[in-house]
CSV table of C-alpha atoms in Angstrom, one decimal:
chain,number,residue,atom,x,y,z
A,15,UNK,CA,-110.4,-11.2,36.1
A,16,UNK,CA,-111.4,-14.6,37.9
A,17,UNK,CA,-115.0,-16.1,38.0
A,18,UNK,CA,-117.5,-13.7,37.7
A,19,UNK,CA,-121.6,-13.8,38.5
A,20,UNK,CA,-124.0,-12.2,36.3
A,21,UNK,CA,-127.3,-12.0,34.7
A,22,UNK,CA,-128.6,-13.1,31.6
A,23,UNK,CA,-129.6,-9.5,30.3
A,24,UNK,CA,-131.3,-8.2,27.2
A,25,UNK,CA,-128.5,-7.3,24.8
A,26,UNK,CA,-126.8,-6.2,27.9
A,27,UNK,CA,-125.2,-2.8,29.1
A,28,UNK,CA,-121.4,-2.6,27.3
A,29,UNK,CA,-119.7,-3.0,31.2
A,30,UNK,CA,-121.0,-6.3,31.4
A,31,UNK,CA,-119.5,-7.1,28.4
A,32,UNK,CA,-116.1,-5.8,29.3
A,33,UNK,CA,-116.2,-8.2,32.5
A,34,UNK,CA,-117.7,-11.1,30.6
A,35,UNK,CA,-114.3,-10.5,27.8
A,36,UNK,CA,-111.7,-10.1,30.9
A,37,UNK,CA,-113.3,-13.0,32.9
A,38,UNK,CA,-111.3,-16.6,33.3
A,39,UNK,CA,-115.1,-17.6,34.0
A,40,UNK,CA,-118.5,-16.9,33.2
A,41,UNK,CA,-121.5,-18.2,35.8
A,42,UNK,CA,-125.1,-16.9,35.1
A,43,UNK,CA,-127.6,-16.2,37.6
A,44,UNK,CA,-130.8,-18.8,37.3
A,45,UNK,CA,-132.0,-19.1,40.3
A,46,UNK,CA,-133.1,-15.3,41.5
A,47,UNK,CA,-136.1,-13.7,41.7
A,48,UNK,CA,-137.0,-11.6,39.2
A,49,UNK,CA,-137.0,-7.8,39.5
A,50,UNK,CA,-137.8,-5.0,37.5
A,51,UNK,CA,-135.8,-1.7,36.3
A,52,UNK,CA,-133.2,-3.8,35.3
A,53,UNK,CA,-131.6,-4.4,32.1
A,54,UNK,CA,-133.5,-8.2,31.8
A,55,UNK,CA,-136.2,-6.9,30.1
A,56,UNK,CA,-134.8,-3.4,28.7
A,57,UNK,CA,-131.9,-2.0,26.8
A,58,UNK,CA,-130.6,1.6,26.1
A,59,UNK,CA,-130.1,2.7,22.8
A,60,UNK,CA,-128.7,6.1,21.2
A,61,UNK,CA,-131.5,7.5,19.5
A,62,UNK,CA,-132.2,11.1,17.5
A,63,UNK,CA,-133.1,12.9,20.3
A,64,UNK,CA,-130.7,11.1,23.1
A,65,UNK,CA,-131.1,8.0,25.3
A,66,UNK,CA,-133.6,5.8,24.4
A,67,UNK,CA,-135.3,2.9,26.9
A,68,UNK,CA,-136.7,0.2,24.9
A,69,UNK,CA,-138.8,-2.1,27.2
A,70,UNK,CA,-140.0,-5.9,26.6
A,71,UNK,CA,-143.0,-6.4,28.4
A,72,UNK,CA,-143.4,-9.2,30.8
A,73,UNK,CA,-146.5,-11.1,32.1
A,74,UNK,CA,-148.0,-10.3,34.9
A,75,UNK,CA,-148.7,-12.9,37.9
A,76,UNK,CA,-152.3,-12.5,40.2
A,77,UNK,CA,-150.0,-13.1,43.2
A,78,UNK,CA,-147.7,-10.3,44.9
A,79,UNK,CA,-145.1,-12.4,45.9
A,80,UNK,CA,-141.6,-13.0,44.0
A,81,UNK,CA,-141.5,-15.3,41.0
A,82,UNK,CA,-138.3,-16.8,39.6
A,83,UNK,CA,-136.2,-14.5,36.8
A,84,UNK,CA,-136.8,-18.0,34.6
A,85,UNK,CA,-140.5,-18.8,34.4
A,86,UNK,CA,-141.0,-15.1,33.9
A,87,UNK,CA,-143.0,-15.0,30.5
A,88,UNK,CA,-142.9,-12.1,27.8
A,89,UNK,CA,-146.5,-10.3,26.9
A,90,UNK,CA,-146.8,-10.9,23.5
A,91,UNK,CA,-149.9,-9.3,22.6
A,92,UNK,CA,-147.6,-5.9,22.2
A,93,UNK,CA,-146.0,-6.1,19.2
A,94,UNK,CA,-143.3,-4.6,20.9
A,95,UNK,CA,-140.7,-6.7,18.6
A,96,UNK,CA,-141.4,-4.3,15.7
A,97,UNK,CA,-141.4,-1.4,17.8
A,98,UNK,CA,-137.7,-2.8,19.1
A,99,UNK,CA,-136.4,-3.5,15.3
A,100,UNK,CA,-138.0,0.0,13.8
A,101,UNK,CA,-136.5,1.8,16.9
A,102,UNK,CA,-133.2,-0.1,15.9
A,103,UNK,CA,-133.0,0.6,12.4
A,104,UNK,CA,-133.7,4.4,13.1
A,105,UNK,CA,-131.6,4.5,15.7
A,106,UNK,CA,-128.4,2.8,13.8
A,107,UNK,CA,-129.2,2.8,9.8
A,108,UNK,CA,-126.5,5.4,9.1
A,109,UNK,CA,-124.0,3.8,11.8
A,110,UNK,CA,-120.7,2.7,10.2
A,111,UNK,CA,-121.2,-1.5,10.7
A,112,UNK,CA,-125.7,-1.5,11.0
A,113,UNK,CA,-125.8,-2.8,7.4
A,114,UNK,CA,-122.9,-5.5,8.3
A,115,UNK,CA,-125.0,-7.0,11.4
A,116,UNK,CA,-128.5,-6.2,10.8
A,117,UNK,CA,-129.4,-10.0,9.1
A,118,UNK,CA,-128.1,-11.6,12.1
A,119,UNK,CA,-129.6,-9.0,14.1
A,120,UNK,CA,-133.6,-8.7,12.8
A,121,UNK,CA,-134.3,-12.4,12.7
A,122,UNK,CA,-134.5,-12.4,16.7
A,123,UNK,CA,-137.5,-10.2,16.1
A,124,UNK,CA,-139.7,-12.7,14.6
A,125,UNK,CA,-140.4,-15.6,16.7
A,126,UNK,CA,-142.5,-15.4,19.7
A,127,UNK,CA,-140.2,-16.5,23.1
A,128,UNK,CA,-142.5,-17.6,25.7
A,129,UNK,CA,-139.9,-17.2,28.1
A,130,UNK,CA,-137.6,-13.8,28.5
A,131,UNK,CA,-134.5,-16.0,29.9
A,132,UNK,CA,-134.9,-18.0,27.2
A,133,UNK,CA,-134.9,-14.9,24.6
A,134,UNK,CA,-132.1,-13.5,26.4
A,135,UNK,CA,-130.0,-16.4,25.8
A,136,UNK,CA,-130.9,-16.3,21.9
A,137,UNK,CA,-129.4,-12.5,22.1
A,138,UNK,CA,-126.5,-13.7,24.3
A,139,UNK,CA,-126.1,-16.5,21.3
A,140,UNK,CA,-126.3,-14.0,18.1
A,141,UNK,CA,-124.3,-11.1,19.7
A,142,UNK,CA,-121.6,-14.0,20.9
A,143,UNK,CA,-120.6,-14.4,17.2
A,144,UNK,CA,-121.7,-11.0,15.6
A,145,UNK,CA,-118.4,-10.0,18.1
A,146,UNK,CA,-116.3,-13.4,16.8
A,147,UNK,CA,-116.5,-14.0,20.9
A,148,UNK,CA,-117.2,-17.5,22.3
A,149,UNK,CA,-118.7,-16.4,25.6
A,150,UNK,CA,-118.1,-20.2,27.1
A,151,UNK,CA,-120.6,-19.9,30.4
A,152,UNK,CA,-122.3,-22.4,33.3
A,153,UNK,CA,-125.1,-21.6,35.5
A,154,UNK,CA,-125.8,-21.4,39.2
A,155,UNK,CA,-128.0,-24.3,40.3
A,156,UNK,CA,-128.7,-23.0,43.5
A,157,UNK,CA,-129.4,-18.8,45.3
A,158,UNK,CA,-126.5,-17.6,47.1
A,159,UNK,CA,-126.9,-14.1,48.9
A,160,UNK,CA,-123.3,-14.0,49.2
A,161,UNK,CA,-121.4,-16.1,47.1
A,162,UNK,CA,-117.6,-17.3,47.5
A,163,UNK,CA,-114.9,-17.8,45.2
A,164,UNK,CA,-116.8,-15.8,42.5
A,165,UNK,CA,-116.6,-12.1,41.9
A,166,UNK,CA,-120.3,-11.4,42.6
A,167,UNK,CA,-120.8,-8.2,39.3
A,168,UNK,CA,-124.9,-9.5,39.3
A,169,UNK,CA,-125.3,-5.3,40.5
A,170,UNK,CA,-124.2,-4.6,36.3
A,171,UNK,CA,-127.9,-5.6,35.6
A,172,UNK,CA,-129.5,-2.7,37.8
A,173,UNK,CA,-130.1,-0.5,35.3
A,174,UNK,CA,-130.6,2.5,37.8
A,175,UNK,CA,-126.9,2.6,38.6
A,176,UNK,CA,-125.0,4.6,36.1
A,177,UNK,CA,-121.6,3.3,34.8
A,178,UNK,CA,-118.6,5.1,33.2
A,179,UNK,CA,-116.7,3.6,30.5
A,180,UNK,CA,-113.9,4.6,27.8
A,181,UNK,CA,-115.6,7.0,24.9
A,182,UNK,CA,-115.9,5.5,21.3
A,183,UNK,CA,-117.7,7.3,18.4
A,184,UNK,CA,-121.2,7.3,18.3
A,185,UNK,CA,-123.4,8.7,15.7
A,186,UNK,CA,-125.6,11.6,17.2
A,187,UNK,CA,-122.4,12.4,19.6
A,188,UNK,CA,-121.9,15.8,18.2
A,189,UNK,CA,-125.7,16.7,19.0
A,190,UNK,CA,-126.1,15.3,22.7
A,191,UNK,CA,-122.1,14.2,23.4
A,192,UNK,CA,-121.3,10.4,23.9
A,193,UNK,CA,-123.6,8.5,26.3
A,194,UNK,CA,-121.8,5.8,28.2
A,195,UNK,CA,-122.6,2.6,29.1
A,196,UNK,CA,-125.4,1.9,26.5
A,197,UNK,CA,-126.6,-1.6,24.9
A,198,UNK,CA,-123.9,-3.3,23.6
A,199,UNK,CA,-125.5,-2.9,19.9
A,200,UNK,CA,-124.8,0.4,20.2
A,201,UNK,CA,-120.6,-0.5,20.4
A,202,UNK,CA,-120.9,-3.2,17.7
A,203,UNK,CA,-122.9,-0.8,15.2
A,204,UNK,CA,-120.6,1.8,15.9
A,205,UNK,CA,-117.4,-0.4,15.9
A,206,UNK,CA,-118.1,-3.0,14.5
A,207,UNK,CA,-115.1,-5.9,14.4
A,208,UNK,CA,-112.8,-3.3,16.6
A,209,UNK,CA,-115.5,-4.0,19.3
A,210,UNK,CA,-113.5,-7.4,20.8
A,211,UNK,CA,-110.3,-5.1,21.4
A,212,UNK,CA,-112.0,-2.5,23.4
A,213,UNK,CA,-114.0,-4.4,25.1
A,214,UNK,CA,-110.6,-6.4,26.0
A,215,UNK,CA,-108.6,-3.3,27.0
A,216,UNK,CA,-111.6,-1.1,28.6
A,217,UNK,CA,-110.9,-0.9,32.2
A,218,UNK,CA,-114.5,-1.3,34.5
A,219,UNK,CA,-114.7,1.0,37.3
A,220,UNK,CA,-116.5,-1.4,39.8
């Protein structure tokens, strides 16, 4: 796979992960407008009782009109990083690989980010080598609608859209079958250091 153009996502969806291994390139999107029911600000997680949404919340401006993806600032007066972690551990305790990740893992729930790109990026950083995967990337400087010589996959971060996506073991599969296309925590907890070679060999359905 060439270039490609995505988002800087919350522990993003595992299809954005399979382009970002398969890509020659990797550009980032910093110059949109920010926009909600996408996975910037919220993950999907295999919990007890199924599919799981866990939400950061952002700040909200007076103004109606657009505000850029990058001076979008996270409400901090939820303490919505110990819901995240508890919801986590829960989630993933009795996963095969949880224990194996879960220091590098819970220290991004500690520190208050102003800034959700900039808390992104920290999850971009600590998943990067939880996968031993150097996710080299640049960013865009400028908007383009339509931009050339880059394969434009900035859709992955609609979280609306619905992906399918080879089946690995998960561990409430045999109560609610496998779920596809969750947070990519949910392939490393399950996977753990077998997560770079399907991620490598997982074809995306675009």
């Amino acid at each position: 796979m060439k270039s490609i153009l995505l988002h800087p996502v919350y522990f993003g969806p595992v299809t954005q992960f399979i382009a970002m291994a398969n890509a020659e390139k990797i550009i980032f999107e910093y110059e949109d407008n920010y926009q909600k029911q996408t996975y910037r600000n919220r993950m999907y997680i295999y919990g007890a009782n199924g599919k799981l949404t866990l939400n950061i919340p952002v700040k909200h401006t007076p103004s109606s009109g657009h505000r850029k993806y990058k001076d979008v600032e996270i409400e901090n007066d939820f303490k919505w990083q110990q819901l995240h972690w508890r919801s986590l551990e829960a989630a993933y305790r009795s996963s095969p690989f949880f224990e194996f990740y879960e220091d590098d893992i819970q220290p991004l729930y500690e520190p208050k980010f102003k800034y959700l790109l900039d808390f992104n990026y920290h999850c971009l950083e600590v998943i990067s080598d939880c996968l031993q995967m150097d996710f080299q990337f640049e960013k865009t400087n400028e908007y383009q609608l339509n931009p050339e010589n880059v394969l434009d996959l900035r859709k992955l971060s609609d979280a609306k859209k619905a992906k399918t996506i080879p089946s690995y073991k998960q561990v409430f599969e045999s109560k609610n079958g496998f779920l596809p296309n969750l947070s990519i925590l949910d392939l490393l907890f399950n996977e753990g250091n077998n997560s770079e070679n399907y991620l490598k060999t997982a074809k995306l359905n675009l």
